[in-house]
Amino acid sequence: MKETLLSLKNVSKAFDGKTVLDSLDLNILDGEFITLLGPSGCGKTTLLRLVAGFEQPDTGSVTLSGHDITHAVPEHRPLNTVFQNYALFPHMSVYDNVAYGLKMERRPKDEIRQRVDDVLAMVQLQNFARRKPHQLSGGQQQRVAIARAVVKRPQLLLLDEPLSALDYKLRRTMQVELKRLQRELGITFVFVTHDQEEALSMSDRVVVLKDGAVQQLGTPREIYERPANLFTARFVGETNLFPGYLASVGDEAITVDILGLRRTLQKPAFDVRKGEQVSVLLRPEDIRVLAPEDEQGLAGKIVERNYKGSTLDSVIHLEDGTEVLASEFFDEDDPTFDYKLGELVRVSWVDGWEWLLPVELEPVNEEAEGLATDA
Amino acid sequence: MSRWLPKTYLTLVYILLYLPILVLVVFSFNSSRTGYRWGGLSLEWYQSLFNNHAMVQAMWNSLWLALVAATVSTIIGALTALALHRYRFRGKRMLRGMLFVVMMSPEIVLAISLLALFLLVGIQLGFISLLLAHVTFCLPFVVITVMARLSGFDESLPEAARDLGANDFTMTRTVLIPVIMPALLAGWLLGFTLSLDDVVVSTFVSGPSYEILPLRIYSMVRVGLKPEVNALGTLLLVFSLTMLMLSQWILTRSKR
């Protein structure tokens, strides 16, 4: 059983009267890789800065392994930060950058040399120790920033969108690298990102933030497959949202009418009553596109198709105007399958993969989608 | 034609700019007593310059004054720039504006008002009054040079230093000052040069106890141009060219 390492209780923060964090509670476990995910302005960076000590909360407390560090200055906190723009000291060599934290601890020279050499070897920069930061590529600077932060063996490593300045391919490499480092070092990583793919692939747990409040906290699988609300569902991955009417409600099972299709589903955790409406969520990869003469499914036509390499993504207009996103894998039976625009099809989905949410008032809608696309 | 016209024009401009300086340098090596005839190569004016004790004393006075004035204004100016950059406080805009007022106002105005102030407060005209005056007009230049550097300063650098265990003082010593060092040096050099060749303000606020070079030269040339002045001018030219190249070298090296 993992123990709580960092705990935020009832933390609020406002800048110039604008609330950035709203009585937020969060427990981070020892040794986990936890990601703070959310659109720009959701408060994730402020949260990180509060933990690092660059900001003070208006209310609430921050506790690190049992010690209250709410008002401790940054230099007294046993945690380190990897900054978004790396913040390498431009006038120092790679070696001196990495050694800086140990020099502040007044460690003996031999120990400093040994530890800096070790950590530079770990990030594969042992041959670059004498270079200045501006003589390194973006990926190398990134690794120096990480080396500089982990050489002090902090209890907690904070990473503020550390990969956002790298190109796609390098980003992928660094994601794997960071995971490896985290496993080897056993340090708790708190990783901030607005990239949901990055969050899902790297983390043990993900915290979805919006407007300074936690929307959901869970494993990547829980976040993706069982989103707690529409915001999370929309922010993390693509989503099809269908209106569902509760045709009958039993003790264990319920029957839902989805655009005329009746499905019997397990009763959800929230309160349901017969005749009420629910939101039915289906991921594009849950959707099955069938031939037009098929008995089951909803009739529609293809209005868009995108070849994505491993999948064929399509947009289908149902007869009532609803748009459905579908994402299908190529398989060995029919490696050349494709759609023509305007082709008539029927739409169904894998039974039992529906996820139900209570109906929410919609103004959230546009905002969430706008932010998701700009992120 | 369209090709050589701009070139000729440019050449003319440069000749006009640099010919007098060239003449000064050449005639400093002229052995003829009257300055308008070439009498052969000689270093006698350099010799007589260094035998002129009043002149040498004035030169040392000027160098010392420039050194102290540049250093004092760099320290005050750097702290002012840091305050203007880092903190939000009442009257910040006014403070910044007032620096420009000092920089833009005619020197004669500054000279008269400083003289009036010194007489009013009872400061004897001499080294102290010169120093105060020179620091006053050097200060805005230093502040602006340092602020320009700070505006491009990465705000996460101090945070990174704090995060790695440095307190505010150590961070300033090991990160902030080294990063803005080129601007401090540039500001210092600017102040040094400004102080060294100031005439207007110095005329008003200097006293008989402390004679400085520009005023000494001025009083010399009033009774006729001595070739010694040419020698002195050449030395000053070499000196300021060296300083200029030094500051350029520091700035380009730090940009990399």
Coordinates of N, CA and C in Angstrom, one line a residue, chain B residues 40 80 124 156 196 216:
Chain B
G40 N 59.0 67.1 -39.7 CA 59.7 65.8 -39.4 C 59.1 65.1 -38.2
T80 N 18.7 50.4 -8.8 CA 17.5 51.1 -9.3 C 16.8 50.3 -10.4
Q124 N 31.6 72.3 -0.6 CA 32.7 73.0 -1.3 C 32.9 72.4 -2.7
S156 N 12.4 32.7 -14.8 CA 12.5 31.4 -14.1 C 13.9 31.0 -13.7
L196 N 34.5 61.2 -18.2 CA 35.9 61.6 -18.6 C 35.8 62.9 -19.5
R216 N 41.3 71.7 -18.1 CA 42.7 72.0 -18.2 C 43.0 72.3 -19.7

